Tab-separated table of C-alpha atoms in Angstrom:
chain	number	residue	atom	x	y	z
A	8	MET	CA	-34.487	-42.535	-24.105
A	9	LYS	CA	-33.039	-39.337	-22.664
A	10	THR	CA	-34.908	-37.692	-19.792
A	11	ALA	CA	-35.524	-34.079	-18.881
A	12	SER	CA	-33.046	-32.533	-16.488
A	13	ILE	CA	-33.605	-30.331	-13.494
A	14	VAL	CA	-30.668	-29.596	-11.209
A	15	ILE	CA	-31.892	-29.081	-7.625
A	16	ILE	CA	-29.685	-27.686	-4.869
A	17	THR	CA	-31.013	-27.631	-1.281
A	18	ILE	CA	-29.561	-24.941	0.967
A	19	SER	CA	-29.020	-26.068	4.555
A	20	ALA	CA	-26.769	-23.356	5.988
A	21	VAL	CA	-28.405	-20.391	4.269
A	22	SER	CA	-32.172	-19.954	4.234
A	23	PHE	CA	-33.782	-18.703	1.002
A	24	THR	CA	-37.170	-17.146	0.495
A	25	SER	CA	-38.829	-16.110	-2.746
A	26	CYS	CA	-38.033	-12.469	-2.028
A	27	ASP	CA	-34.521	-12.897	-0.633
A	28	ARG	CA	-32.605	-11.031	-3.345
A	29	SER	CA	-29.648	-10.371	-1.007
A	30	THR	CA	-28.976	-14.120	-0.740
A	31	ASP	CA	-29.332	-14.415	-4.506
A	32	SER	CA	-26.531	-11.887	-4.912
A	33	LYS	CA	-24.170	-13.975	-2.757
A	34	ILE	CA	-24.130	-16.828	-5.277
A	35	VAL	CA	-24.192	-14.710	-8.447
A	36	GLY	CA	-20.883	-14.855	-10.315
A	37	THR	CA	-18.458	-17.445	-11.653
A	38	TRP	CA	-17.299	-20.330	-9.464
A	39	ARG	CA	-14.635	-22.978	-10.037
A	40	TRP	CA	-14.284	-26.497	-8.635
A	41	GLU	CA	-11.493	-28.942	-9.417
A	42	ASP	CA	-9.789	-32.096	-8.215
A	43	GLU	CA	-6.793	-33.969	-9.622
A	44	HIS	CA	-8.757	-35.137	-12.673
A	45	ASN	CA	-11.655	-32.773	-13.395
A	46	VAL	CA	-12.528	-29.092	-13.419
A	47	GLU	CA	-15.827	-27.213	-13.609
A	48	GLU	CA	-16.614	-23.522	-13.970
A	49	LEU	CA	-20.170	-22.503	-13.080
A	50	THR	CA	-21.563	-19.041	-13.857
A	51	LEU	CA	-24.783	-17.833	-12.190
A	52	THR	CA	-26.064	-14.516	-13.539
A	53	PRO	CA	-28.402	-11.926	-11.965
A	54	ASP	CA	-31.031	-12.631	-14.653
A	55	HIS	CA	-31.160	-16.253	-13.411
A	56	SER	CA	-29.457	-17.857	-16.384
A	57	PHE	CA	-26.483	-20.161	-15.844
A	58	ARG	CA	-23.626	-21.768	-17.746
A	59	SER	CA	-21.539	-24.753	-16.634
A	60	LEU	CA	-18.288	-25.960	-18.249
A	61	THR	CA	-16.889	-29.352	-17.203
A	62	THR	CA	-13.817	-31.095	-18.581
A	63	TYR	CA	-10.815	-33.287	-17.806
A	64	LYS	CA	-7.792	-31.302	-16.645
A	65	GLN	CA	-5.346	-33.124	-18.927
A	66	ILE	CA	-7.374	-32.798	-22.157
A	67	LEU	CA	-7.131	-29.349	-23.712
A	68	ALA	CA	-9.492	-29.864	-26.630
A	69	THR	CA	-12.757	-28.038	-27.267
A	70	PRO	CA	-14.815	-31.215	-27.946
A	71	SER	CA	-13.870	-32.540	-24.499
A	72	VAL	CA	-15.732	-29.720	-22.734
A	73	ALA	CA	-19.285	-30.466	-21.602
A	74	ILE	CA	-21.311	-27.234	-21.671
A	75	GLU	CA	-24.686	-26.957	-19.945
A	76	VAL	CA	-26.872	-23.850	-20.070
A	77	GLY	CA	-30.282	-22.942	-18.750
A	78	SER	CA	-31.963	-21.068	-15.915
A	79	TRP	CA	-31.907	-21.173	-12.122
A	80	GLN	CA	-34.653	-20.155	-9.716
A	81	GLN	CA	-35.231	-20.165	-5.966
A	82	GLN	CA	-37.880	-22.550	-4.643
A	83	ALA	CA	-38.159	-21.998	-0.875
A	84	ASN	CA	-34.972	-23.663	0.428
A	85	GLU	CA	-33.941	-25.013	-2.966
A	86	LEU	CA	-32.235	-23.763	-6.088
A	87	ARG	CA	-33.818	-25.199	-9.237
A	88	PHE	CA	-31.771	-25.416	-12.429
A	89	ASP	CA	-33.323	-26.229	-15.835
A	90	ALA	CA	-30.242	-27.538	-17.669
A	91	THR	CA	-29.529	-28.427	-21.307
A	92	LEU	CA	-26.322	-29.984	-22.661
A	93	THR	CA	-25.438	-27.863	-25.692
A	94	PHE	CA	-23.723	-30.688	-27.613
A	95	ASP	CA	-26.842	-32.777	-28.241
A	96	LYS	CA	-29.608	-30.943	-26.317
A	97	THR	CA	-29.713	-33.635	-23.612
A	98	LYS	CA	-31.562	-32.658	-20.416
A	99	ARG	CA	-30.753	-34.339	-17.103
A	100	GLN	CA	-31.613	-34.272	-13.381
A	101	ILE	CA	-29.125	-33.585	-10.563
A	102	LYS	CA	-29.849	-32.837	-6.883
A	103	ARG	CA	-27.354	-31.235	-4.516
A	104	THR	CA	-27.287	-29.889	-0.956
A	105	VAL	CA	-25.375	-26.698	-0.187
A	106	SER	CA	-23.836	-26.813	3.283
A	107	SER	CA	-22.260	-23.351	3.389
A	108	VAL	CA	-22.160	-20.103	1.428
A	109	THR	CA	-19.609	-17.310	1.898
A	110	GLU	CA	-18.486	-14.442	-0.293
A	111	ASP	CA	-15.675	-16.550	-1.753
A	112	SER	CA	-16.874	-20.172	-1.660
A	113	PHE	CA	-19.746	-22.578	-1.237
A	114	THR	CA	-19.883	-26.324	-0.624
A	115	MET	CA	-22.318	-28.795	-2.202
A	116	MET	CA	-23.075	-32.489	-1.749
A	117	ASN	CA	-24.443	-34.627	-4.579
A	118	PHE	CA	-27.609	-36.483	-3.528
A	119	ALA	CA	-26.741	-39.535	-5.660
A	120	ASP	CA	-23.253	-40.419	-4.395
A	121	HIS	CA	-22.903	-37.996	-1.443
A	122	LYS	CA	-19.729	-36.556	-2.965
A	123	ILE	CA	-18.879	-33.176	-1.412
A	124	VAL	CA	-17.250	-30.483	-3.549
A	125	THR	CA	-16.286	-26.891	-2.769
A	126	TYR	CA	-16.614	-24.144	-5.367
A	127	HIS	CA	-14.404	-21.049	-5.121
A	128	ARG	CA	-15.219	-17.703	-6.684
A	129	PHE	CA	-13.334	-17.322	-9.954
A	130	GLN	CA	-12.590	-14.043	-11.729
A	131	MET	CA	-12.648	-14.495	-15.488
A	132	PRO	CA	-9.939	-12.395	-17.218
A	133	LEU	CA	-11.554	-9.407	-18.932
A	134	CYS	CA	-10.547	-6.853	-21.547
A	135	ASN	CA	-12.125	-3.509	-20.684
A	136	GLY	CA	-11.781	-2.156	-24.195
A	137	VAL	CA	-13.887	-0.171	-26.628
A	138	PRO	CA	-16.089	-1.972	-29.153
A	139	ILE	CA	-14.662	-2.701	-32.593
A	140	VAL	CA	-16.906	-1.195	-35.281
A	141	GLU	CA	-16.922	-1.733	-39.033
A	142	ALA	CA	-14.898	1.419	-39.631
A	143	THR	CA	-12.165	0.229	-37.253
A	144	ALA	CA	-9.344	-1.591	-39.000
A	145	VAL	CA	-7.629	-4.516	-37.273
A	146	ARG	CA	-4.317	-5.426	-38.864
A	147	ASP	CA	-2.089	-8.468	-38.623
A	148	SER	CA	0.608	-6.273	-37.090
A	149	ASP	CA	-1.712	-5.411	-34.177
A	150	LEU	CA	-1.639	-9.028	-33.013
A	151	LEU	CA	1.981	-9.973	-33.544
A	152	GLY	CA	3.558	-11.409	-30.415
A	153	SER	CA	2.546	-13.662	-27.551
A	154	TRP	CA	-1.009	-13.741	-26.120
A	155	GLU	CA	-2.748	-15.580	-23.282
A	156	LEU	CA	-6.368	-16.752	-23.209
A	157	HIS	CA	-8.515	-18.462	-20.550
A	158	TYR	CA	-11.021	-20.521	-22.538
A	159	ASN	CA	-13.248	-23.487	-21.622
A	160	THR	CA	-11.670	-23.907	-18.149
A	161	HIS	CA	-8.038	-23.936	-19.425
A	162	ASP	CA	-5.237	-21.412	-19.985
A	163	TYR	CA	-3.701	-21.139	-23.445
A	164	LYS	CA	-0.855	-19.169	-24.995
A	165	PHE	CA	-0.653	-18.171	-28.658
A	166	ASN	CA	2.492	-16.998	-30.407
A	167	LEU	CA	1.435	-15.116	-33.543
A	168	LEU	CA	4.531	-14.860	-35.719
A	169	PRO	CA	5.170	-12.360	-38.557
A	170	ASN	CA	5.532	-15.134	-41.169
A	171	GLY	CA	1.892	-16.151	-40.643
A	172	ARG	CA	2.758	-19.065	-38.379
A	173	LEU	CA	0.954	-19.756	-35.103
A	174	GLU	CA	2.121	-21.733	-32.066
A	175	MET	CA	-0.446	-22.790	-29.461
A	176	TYR	CA	0.493	-23.875	-25.923
A	177	GLY	CA	-1.603	-25.165	-23.026
A	178	LEU	CA	-0.912	-24.854	-19.310
A	179	ILE	CA	-0.726	-28.428	-17.975
A	180	ASP	CA	0.527	-29.143	-14.443
A	181	SER	CA	1.812	-25.535	-14.208
A	182	GLN	CA	3.953	-25.996	-17.341
A	183	TRP	CA	3.388	-24.567	-20.825
A	184	SER	CA	3.268	-27.466	-23.312
A	185	GLN	CA	3.009	-26.964	-27.074
A	186	LEU	CA	-0.238	-28.395	-28.399
A	187	SER	CA	-0.159	-27.530	-32.082
A	188	GLY	CA	1.065	-25.201	-34.798
A	189	GLY	CA	-0.693	-23.639	-37.738
A	190	LYS	CA	-1.305	-20.602	-39.908
A	191	TRP	CA	-3.069	-17.371	-38.980
A	192	HIS	CA	-4.278	-14.111	-40.527
A	193	ILE	CA	-6.770	-11.293	-39.972
A	194	SER	CA	-9.818	-10.992	-42.232
A	195	ASP	CA	-12.038	-7.984	-41.505
A	196	HIS	CA	-12.568	-8.322	-37.738
A	197	GLU	CA	-11.820	-12.028	-37.492
A	198	LEU	CA	-8.703	-13.844	-36.328
A	199	ILE	CA	-8.599	-16.953	-38.505
A	200	TRP	CA	-6.218	-19.819	-37.851
A	201	GLN	CA	-5.838	-23.346	-39.156
A	202	ALA	CA	-3.978	-26.112	-37.372
A	203	ASP	CA	-1.336	-28.124	-39.226
A	204	LYS	CA	-2.879	-31.439	-38.169
A	205	ALA	CA	-6.311	-32.789	-37.318
A	206	SER	CA	-6.953	-34.053	-33.810
A	207	TYR	CA	-8.053	-37.625	-33.140
A	208	GLU	CA	-11.682	-36.392	-33.120
A	209	GLU	CA	-11.441	-34.621	-36.495
A	210	THR	CA	-10.984	-35.807	-40.057
A	211	GLU	CA	-9.072	-32.734	-41.275
A	212	PRO	CA	-7.251	-29.757	-39.742
A	213	PRO	CA	-9.848	-27.424	-38.222
A	214	VAL	CA	-10.262	-23.765	-39.129
A	215	ARG	CA	-11.133	-21.542	-36.153
A	216	LYS	CA	-12.693	-18.096	-36.522
A	217	LEU	CA	-12.538	-15.703	-33.573
A	218	ILE	CA	-14.452	-12.426	-33.840
A	219	ILE	CA	-12.438	-9.467	-32.525
A	220	SER	CA	-15.167	-7.514	-30.720
A	221	SER	CA	-13.262	-4.943	-28.642
A	222	ALA	CA	-9.784	-3.493	-28.147
A	223	GLY	CA	-8.086	-2.250	-24.978
A	224	LYS	CA	-4.625	-1.657	-23.594
A	225	ASP	CA	-2.626	-4.817	-24.363
A	226	CYS	CA	-5.780	-6.870	-24.862
A	227	PHE	CA	-8.558	-7.722	-27.287
A	228	GLY	CA	-12.057	-9.020	-26.625
A	229	ILE	CA	-12.850	-12.028	-28.816
A	230	LYS	CA	-15.934	-14.160	-29.430
A	231	GLU	CA	-16.906	-17.339	-31.221
A	232	ASP	CA	-20.163	-16.636	-33.074
A	233	ASP	CA	-22.542	-15.112	-30.498
A	234	SER	CA	-20.828	-16.627	-27.454
A	235	LEU	CA	-19.445	-14.852	-24.401
A	236	GLU	CA	-16.557	-12.443	-24.881
A	237	TYR	CA	-13.128	-13.711	-23.832
A	238	ALA	CA	-9.994	-11.689	-23.156
A	239	LEU	CA	-6.954	-12.199	-25.372
A	240	ARG	CA	-4.232	-10.607	-23.223
A	241	ARG	CA	-0.675	-9.817	-24.275
A	242	ALA	CA	1.679	-12.126	-22.378
A	243	LYS	CA	4.110	-10.468	-20.003
């Protein structure tokens, strides 16, 4: 039977109080931790919601990413996270101690195994464009070329070719490696692409639909359903 999850972080180097909004602001933002095998990106927002993405560094597949969402609140010298795993709605409990907080990093120790990890502030790539509205036409020709995307903790590159072919690459060990090929086209405000082959976790080639939500100089903002907006940036 699966149990409810509350992530608790005790702050030892920085003292919190219920009204200490200035300390709150120090940990708001996106943070990244990684070792030779794993990577996590943790986003803490001013409205006290959070989002955590955890995956293996060598596996660049969407199903491999564990996504937890929920809320975080101060409780005296603790941070309390109510966390839910989006894949199957599992809730779990984790306790951590924070030993230091600076503008660019903070260090935490897991209560269970005493493992110490350091998170560094991470700037998600953005596209500061104008919103795409129904009257705005997006054409296949607008997206021809090579594009880069940071998505689910990894960096990807897409080559969108004029014959409707797509090549997808992933950045592994600082090298671009081709992951798959497929077909692509624009329908209304969606970039639709289908891989040539199914992955080991799928029974048939998947069809991905990315909503083009904004346009800027050499970039587009894209979304999956009602998710966060990601930046599709023209490769240099």
